[in-house]
Tab-separated table of N, CA and C in Angstrom:
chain	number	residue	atom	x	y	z
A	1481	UNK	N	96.705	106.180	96.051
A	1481	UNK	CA	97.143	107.269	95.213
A	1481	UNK	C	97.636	106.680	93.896
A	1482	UNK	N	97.375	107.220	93.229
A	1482	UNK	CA	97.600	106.683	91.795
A	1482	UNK	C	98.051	108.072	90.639
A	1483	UNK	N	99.411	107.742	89.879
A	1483	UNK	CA	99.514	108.606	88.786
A	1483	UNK	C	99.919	110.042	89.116
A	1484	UNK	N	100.222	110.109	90.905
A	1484	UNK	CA	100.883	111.323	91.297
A	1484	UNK	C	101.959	112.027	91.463
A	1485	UNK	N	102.569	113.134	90.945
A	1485	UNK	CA	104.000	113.598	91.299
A	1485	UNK	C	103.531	114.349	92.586
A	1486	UNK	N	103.998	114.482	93.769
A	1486	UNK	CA	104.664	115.172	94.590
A	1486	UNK	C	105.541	116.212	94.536
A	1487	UNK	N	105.400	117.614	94.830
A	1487	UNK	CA	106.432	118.719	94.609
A	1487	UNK	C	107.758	117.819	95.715
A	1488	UNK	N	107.156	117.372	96.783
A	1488	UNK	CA	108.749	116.938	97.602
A	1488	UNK	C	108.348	115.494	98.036
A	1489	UNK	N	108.932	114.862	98.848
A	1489	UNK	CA	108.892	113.759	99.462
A	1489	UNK	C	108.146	113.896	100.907
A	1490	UNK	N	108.252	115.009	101.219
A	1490	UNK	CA	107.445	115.428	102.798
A	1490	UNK	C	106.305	115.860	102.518
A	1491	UNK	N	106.187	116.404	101.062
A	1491	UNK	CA	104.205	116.595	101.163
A	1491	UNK	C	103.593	115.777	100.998
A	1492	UNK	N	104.209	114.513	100.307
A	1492	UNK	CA	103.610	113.123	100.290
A	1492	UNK	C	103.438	112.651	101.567
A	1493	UNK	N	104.765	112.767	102.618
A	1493	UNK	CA	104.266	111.968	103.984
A	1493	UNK	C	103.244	112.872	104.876
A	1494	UNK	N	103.186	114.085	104.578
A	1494	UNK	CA	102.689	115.223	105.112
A	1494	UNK	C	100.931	114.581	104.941
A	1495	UNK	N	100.484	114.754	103.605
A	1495	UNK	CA	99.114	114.592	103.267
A	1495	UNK	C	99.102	113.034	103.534
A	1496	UNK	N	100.062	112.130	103.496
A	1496	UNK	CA	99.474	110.672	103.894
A	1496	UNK	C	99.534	110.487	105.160
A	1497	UNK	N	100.244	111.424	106.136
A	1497	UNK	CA	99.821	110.842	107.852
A	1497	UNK	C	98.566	111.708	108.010
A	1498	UNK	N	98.298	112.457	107.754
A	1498	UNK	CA	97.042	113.188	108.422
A	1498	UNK	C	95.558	112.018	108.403
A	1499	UNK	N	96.186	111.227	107.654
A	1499	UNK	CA	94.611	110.172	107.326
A	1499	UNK	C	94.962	108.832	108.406
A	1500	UNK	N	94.880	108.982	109.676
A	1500	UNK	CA	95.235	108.276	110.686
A	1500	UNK	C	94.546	106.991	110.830
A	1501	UNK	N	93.425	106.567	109.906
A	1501	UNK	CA	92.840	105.415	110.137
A	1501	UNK	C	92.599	105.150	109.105
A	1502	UNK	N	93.733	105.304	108.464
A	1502	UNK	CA	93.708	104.002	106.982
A	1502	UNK	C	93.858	102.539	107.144
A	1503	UNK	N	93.343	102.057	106.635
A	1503	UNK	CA	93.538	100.656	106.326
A	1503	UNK	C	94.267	99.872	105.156
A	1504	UNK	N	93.837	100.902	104.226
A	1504	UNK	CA	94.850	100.186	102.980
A	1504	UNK	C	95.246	101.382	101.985
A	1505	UNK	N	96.794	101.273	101.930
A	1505	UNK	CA	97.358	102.445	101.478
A	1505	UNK	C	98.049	102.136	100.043
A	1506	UNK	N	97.623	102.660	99.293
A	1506	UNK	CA	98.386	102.057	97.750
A	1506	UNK	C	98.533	103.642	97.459
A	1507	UNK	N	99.876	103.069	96.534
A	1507	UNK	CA	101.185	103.768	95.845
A	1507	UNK	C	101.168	103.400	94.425
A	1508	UNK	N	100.512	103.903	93.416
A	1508	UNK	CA	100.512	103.407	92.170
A	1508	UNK	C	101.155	104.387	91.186
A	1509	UNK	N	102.587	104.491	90.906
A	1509	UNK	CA	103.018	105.299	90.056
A	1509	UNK	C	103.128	106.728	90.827
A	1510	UNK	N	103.581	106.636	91.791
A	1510	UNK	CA	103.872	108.209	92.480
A	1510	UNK	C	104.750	108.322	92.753
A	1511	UNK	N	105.138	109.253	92.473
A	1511	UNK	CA	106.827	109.526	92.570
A	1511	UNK	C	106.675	111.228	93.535
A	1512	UNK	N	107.966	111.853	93.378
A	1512	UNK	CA	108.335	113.219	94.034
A	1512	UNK	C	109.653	113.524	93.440
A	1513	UNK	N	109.737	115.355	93.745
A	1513	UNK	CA	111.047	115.740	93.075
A	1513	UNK	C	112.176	115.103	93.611
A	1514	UNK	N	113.421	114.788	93.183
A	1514	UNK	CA	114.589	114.170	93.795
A	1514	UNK	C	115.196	115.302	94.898
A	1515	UNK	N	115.062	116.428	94.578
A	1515	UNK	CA	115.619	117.715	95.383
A	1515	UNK	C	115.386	117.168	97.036
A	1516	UNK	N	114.131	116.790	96.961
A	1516	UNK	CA	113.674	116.481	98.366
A	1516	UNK	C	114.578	115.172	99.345
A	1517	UNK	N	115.175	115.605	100.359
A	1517	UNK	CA	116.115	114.832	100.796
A	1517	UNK	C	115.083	113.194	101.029
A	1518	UNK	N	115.776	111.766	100.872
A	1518	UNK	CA	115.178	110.653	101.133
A	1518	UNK	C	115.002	110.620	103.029
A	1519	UNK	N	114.156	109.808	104.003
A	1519	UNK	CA	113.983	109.694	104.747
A	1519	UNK	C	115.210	109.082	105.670
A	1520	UNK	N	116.106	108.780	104.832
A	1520	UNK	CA	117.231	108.019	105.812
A	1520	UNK	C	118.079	108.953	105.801
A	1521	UNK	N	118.242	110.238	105.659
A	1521	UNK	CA	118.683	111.134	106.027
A	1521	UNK	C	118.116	111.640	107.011
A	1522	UNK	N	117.067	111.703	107.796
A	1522	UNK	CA	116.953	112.544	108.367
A	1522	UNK	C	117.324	111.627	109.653
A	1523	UNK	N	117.532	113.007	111.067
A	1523	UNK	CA	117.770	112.262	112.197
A	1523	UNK	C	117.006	111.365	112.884
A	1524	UNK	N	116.748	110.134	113.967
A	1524	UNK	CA	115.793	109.411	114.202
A	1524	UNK	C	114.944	110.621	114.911
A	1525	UNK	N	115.519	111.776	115.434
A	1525	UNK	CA	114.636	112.763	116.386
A	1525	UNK	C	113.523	113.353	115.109
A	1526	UNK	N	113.897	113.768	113.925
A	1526	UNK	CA	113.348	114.520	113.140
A	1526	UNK	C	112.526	113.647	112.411
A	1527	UNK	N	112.193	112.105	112.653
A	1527	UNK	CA	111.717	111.242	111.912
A	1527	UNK	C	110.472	111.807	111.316
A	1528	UNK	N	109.955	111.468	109.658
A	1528	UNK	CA	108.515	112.201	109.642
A	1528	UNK	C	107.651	110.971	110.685
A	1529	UNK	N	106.192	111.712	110.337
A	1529	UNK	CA	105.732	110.629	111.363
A	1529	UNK	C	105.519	109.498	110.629
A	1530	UNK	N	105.515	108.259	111.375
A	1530	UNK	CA	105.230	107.018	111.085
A	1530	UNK	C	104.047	106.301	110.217
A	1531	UNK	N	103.946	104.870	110.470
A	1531	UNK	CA	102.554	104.176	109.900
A	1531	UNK	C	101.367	104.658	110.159
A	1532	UNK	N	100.161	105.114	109.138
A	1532	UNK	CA	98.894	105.207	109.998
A	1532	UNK	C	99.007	103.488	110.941
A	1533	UNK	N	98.196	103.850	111.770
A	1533	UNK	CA	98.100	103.081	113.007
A	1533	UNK	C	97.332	101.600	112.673
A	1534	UNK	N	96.312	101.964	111.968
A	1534	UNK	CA	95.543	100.948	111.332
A	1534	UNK	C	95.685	100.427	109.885
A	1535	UNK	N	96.869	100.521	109.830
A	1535	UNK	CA	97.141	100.465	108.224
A	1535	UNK	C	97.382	98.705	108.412
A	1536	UNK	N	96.347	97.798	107.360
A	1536	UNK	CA	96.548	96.551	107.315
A	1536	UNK	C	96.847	96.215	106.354
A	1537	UNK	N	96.838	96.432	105.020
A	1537	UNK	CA	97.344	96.474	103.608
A	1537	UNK	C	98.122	97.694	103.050
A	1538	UNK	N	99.236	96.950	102.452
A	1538	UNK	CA	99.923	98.060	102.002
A	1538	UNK	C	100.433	97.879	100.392
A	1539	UNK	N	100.055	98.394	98.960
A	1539	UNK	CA	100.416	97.982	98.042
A	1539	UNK	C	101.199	99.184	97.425
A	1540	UNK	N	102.744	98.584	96.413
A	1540	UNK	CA	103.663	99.848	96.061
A	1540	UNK	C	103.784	99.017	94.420
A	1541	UNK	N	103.178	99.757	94.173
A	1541	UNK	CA	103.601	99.821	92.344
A	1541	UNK	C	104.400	100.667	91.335
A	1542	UNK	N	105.298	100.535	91.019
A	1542	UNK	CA	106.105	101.052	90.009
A	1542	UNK	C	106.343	102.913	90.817
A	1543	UNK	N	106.879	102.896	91.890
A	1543	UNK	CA	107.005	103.936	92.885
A	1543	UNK	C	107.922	103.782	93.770
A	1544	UNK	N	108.951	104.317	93.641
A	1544	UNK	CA	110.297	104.679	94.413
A	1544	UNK	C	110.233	103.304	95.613
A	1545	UNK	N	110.272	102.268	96.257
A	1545	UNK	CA	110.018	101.365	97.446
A	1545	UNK	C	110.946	101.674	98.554
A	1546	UNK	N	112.318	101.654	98.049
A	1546	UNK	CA	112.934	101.947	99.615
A	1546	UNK	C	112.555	103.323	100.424
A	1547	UNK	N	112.564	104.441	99.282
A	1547	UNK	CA	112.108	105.457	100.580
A	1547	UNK	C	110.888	105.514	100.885
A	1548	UNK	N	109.569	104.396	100.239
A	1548	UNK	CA	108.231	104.766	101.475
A	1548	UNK	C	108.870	103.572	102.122
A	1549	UNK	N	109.311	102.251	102.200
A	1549	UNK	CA	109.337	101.531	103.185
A	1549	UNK	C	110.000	102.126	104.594
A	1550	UNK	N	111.384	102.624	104.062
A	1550	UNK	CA	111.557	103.118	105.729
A	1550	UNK	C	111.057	104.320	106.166
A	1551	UNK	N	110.608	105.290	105.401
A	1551	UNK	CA	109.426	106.114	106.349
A	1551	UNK	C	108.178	106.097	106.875
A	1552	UNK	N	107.409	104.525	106.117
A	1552	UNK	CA	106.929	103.835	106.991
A	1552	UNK	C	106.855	103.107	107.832
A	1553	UNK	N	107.892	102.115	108.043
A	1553	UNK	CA	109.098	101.199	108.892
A	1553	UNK	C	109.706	101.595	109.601
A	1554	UNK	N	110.656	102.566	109.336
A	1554	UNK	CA	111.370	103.109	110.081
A	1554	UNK	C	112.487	101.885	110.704
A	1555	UNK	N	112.812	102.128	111.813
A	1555	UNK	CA	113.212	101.149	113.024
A	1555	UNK	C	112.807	100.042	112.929
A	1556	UNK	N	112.024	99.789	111.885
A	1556	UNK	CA	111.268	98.053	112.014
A	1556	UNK	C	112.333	97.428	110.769
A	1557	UNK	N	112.625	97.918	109.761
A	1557	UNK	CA	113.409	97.334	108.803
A	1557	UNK	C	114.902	97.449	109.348
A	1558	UNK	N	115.362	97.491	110.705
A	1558	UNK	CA	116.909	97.346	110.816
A	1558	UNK	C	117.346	95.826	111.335
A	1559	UNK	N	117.560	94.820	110.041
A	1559	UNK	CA	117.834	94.036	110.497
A	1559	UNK	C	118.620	93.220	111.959
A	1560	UNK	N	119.434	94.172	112.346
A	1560	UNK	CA	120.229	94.042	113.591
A	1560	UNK	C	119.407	94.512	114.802
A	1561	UNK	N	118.094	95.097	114.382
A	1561	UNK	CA	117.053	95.297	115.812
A	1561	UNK	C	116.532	94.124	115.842
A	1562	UNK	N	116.522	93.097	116.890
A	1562	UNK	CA	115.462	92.129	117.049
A	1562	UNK	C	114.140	92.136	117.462
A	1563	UNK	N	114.183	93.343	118.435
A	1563	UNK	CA	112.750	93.576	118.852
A	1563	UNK	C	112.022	94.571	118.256
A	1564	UNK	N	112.772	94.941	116.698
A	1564	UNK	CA	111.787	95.431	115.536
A	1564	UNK	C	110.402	94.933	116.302
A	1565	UNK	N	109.427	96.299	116.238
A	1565	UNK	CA	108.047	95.494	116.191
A	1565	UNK	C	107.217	96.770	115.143
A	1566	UNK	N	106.368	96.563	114.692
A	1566	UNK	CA	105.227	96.873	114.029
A	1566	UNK	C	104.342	98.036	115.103
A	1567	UNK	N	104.013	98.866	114.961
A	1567	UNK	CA	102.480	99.117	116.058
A	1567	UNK	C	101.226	98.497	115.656
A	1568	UNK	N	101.461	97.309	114.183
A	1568	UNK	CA	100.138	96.889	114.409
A	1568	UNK	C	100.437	96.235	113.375
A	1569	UNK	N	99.352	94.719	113.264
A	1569	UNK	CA	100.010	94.010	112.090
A	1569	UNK	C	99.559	94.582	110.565
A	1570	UNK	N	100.415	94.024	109.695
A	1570	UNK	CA	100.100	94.159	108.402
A	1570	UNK	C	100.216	92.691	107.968
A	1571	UNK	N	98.459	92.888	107.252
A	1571	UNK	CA	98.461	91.375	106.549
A	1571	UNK	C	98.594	91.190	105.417
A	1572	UNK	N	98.505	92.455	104.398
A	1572	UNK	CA	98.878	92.286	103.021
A	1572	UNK	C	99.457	93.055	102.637
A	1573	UNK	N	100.669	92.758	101.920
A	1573	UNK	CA	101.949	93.274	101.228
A	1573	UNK	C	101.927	92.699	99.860
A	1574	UNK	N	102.234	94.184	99.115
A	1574	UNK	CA	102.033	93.681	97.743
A	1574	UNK	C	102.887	94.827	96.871
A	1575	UNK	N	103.950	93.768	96.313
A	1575	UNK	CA	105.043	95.102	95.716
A	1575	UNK	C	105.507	94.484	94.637
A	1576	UNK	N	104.733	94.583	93.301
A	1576	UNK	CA	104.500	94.030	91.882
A	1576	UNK	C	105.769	94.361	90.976
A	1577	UNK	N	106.790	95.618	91.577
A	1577	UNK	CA	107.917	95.761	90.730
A	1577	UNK	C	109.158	96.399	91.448
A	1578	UNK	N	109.432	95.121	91.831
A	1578	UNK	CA	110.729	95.666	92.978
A	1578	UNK	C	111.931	95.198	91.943
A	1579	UNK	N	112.931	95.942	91.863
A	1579	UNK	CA	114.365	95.985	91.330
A	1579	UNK	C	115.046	95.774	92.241
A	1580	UNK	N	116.458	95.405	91.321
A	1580	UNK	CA	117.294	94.545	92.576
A	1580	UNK	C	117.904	95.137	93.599
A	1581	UNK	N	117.622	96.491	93.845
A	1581	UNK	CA	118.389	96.975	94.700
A	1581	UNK	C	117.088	97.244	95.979
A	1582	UNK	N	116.063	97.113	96.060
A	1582	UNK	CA	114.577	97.311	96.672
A	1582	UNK	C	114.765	95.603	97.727
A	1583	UNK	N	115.605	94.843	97.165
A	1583	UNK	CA	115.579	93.159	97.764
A	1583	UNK	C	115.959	93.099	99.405
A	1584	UNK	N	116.806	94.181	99.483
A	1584	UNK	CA	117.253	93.961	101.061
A	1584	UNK	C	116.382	94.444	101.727
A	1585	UNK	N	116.189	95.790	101.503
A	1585	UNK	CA	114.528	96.275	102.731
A	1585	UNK	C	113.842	95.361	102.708
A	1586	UNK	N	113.048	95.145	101.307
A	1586	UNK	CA	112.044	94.147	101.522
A	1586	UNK	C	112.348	92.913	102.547
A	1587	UNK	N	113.451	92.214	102.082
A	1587	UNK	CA	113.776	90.637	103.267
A	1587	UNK	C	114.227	91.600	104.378
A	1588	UNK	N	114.067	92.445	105.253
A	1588	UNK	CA	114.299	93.127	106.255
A	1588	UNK	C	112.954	93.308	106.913
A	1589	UNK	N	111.877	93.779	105.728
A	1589	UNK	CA	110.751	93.959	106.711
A	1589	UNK	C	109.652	92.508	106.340
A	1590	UNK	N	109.998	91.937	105.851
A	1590	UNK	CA	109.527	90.612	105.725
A	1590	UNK	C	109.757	89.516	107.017
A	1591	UNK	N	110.842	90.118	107.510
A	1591	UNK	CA	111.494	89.258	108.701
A	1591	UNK	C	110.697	89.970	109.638
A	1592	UNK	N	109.945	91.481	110.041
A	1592	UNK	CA	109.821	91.836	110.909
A	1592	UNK	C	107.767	91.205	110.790
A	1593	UNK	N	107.613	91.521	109.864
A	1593	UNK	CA	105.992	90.680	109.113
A	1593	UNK	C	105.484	89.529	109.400
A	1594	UNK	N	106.763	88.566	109.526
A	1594	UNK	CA	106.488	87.315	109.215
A	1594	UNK	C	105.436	86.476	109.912
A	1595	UNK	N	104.995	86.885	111.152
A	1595	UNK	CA	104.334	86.280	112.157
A	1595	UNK	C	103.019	86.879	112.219
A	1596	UNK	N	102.530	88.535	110.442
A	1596	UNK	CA	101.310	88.716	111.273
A	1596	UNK	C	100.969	89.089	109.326
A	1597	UNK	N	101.835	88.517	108.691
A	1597	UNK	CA	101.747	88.588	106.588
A	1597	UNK	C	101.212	87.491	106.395
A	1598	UNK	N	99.591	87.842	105.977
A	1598	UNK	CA	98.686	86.648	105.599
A	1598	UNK	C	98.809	86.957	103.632
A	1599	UNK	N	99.043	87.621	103.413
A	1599	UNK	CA	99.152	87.913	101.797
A	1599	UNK	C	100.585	88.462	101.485
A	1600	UNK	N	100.950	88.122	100.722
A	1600	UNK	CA	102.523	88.885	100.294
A	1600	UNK	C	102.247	88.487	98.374
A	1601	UNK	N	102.083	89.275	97.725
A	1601	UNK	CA	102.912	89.297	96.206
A	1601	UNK	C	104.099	90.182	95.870
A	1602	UNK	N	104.820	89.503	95.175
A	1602	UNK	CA	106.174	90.167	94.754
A	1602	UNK	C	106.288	89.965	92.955
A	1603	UNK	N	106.663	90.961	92.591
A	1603	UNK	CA	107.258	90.572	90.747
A	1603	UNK	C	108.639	91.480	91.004
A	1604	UNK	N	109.100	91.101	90.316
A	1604	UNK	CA	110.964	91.576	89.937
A	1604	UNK	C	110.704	91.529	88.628
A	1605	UNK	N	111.177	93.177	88.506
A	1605	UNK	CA	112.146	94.099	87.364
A	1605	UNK	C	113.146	94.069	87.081
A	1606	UNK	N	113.676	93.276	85.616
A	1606	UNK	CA	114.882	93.644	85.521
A	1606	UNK	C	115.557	94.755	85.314
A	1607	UNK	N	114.759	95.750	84.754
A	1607	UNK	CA	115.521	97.447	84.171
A	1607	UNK	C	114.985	98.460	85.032
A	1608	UNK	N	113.755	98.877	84.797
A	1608	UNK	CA	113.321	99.899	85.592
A	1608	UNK	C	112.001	99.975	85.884
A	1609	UNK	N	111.394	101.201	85.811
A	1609	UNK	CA	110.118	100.980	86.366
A	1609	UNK	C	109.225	101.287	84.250
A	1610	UNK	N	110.226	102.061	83.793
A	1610	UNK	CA	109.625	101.992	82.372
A	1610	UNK	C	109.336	101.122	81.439
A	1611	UNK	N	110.248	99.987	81.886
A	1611	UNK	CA	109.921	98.734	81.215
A	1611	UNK	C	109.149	97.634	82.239
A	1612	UNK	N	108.000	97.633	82.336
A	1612	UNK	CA	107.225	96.865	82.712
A	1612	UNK	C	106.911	95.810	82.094
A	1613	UNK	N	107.202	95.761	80.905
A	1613	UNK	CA	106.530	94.071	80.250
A	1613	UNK	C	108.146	92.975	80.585
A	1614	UNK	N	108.933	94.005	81.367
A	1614	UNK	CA	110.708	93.109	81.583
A	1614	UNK	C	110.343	92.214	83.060
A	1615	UNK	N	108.773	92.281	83.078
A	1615	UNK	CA	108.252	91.923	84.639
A	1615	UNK	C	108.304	90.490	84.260
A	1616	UNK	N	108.285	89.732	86.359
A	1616	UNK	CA	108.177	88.390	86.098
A	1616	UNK	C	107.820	87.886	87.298
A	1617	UNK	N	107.074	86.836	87.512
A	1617	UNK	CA	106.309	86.979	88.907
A	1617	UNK	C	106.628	85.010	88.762
């Protein structure tokens, strides 16, 4: 997806689980209204649904990161779970403009990755997602 607003945050997860055998899911500049509550609000019972199943690449560009990581993660990014597991590996991770507050999920689900992440790129933002040339890899 590329260059999309979202009326909420649930029609985004809404129209991206229905495609159950993705393989590679990119996030390029998509955002949603703020109105829409983030995923770590909701209860673990009410969780939206999870990872497509076959999802082996996953790339997030200049697009909100903590709330798709844990509504795709979920339970896998809680550092204090050890038996975090995946339903399936992911071999490429690629998140070109993470800000400093995006650093802990990421080393959260990096720890849960580590044994099945054949590709990983990372760049850090110093300001926001509007200043992109503040990038540095």
């Amino acid at each position: 997806m590329d260059y999309f607003r979202f009326p909420s945050f649930s029609v985004l997860v809404t129209a991206t689980a229905g495609f159950t055998m993705l393989e590679d899911l990119s996030f390029d500049n998509v955002t949603w209204e703020l109105a829409d509550p983030p995923p770590l609000t909701l209860a673990p019972t009410d969780r939206m649904p999870m990872i497509p199943r076959h999802l082996q690449r996953l790339h997030i560009r200049s697009s909100p990161i903590n709330p798709l990581l844990n509504w795709l993660f979920g339970h896998t990014v809680d550092p204090m779970d050890s038996q975090a597991a995946l339903p399936q590996p992911i071999h490429t991770l690629i998140l070109p403009d993470l800000l400093p507050n995006d650093i802990y999920i990421v080393g959260c689900l990096l720890r849960t990755l580590e044994s099945t992440l054949r590709h990983f790129e990372v760049g850090f933002l110093v300001h926001n997602y509007d200043n992109s040339d503040m990038r540095s890899k």
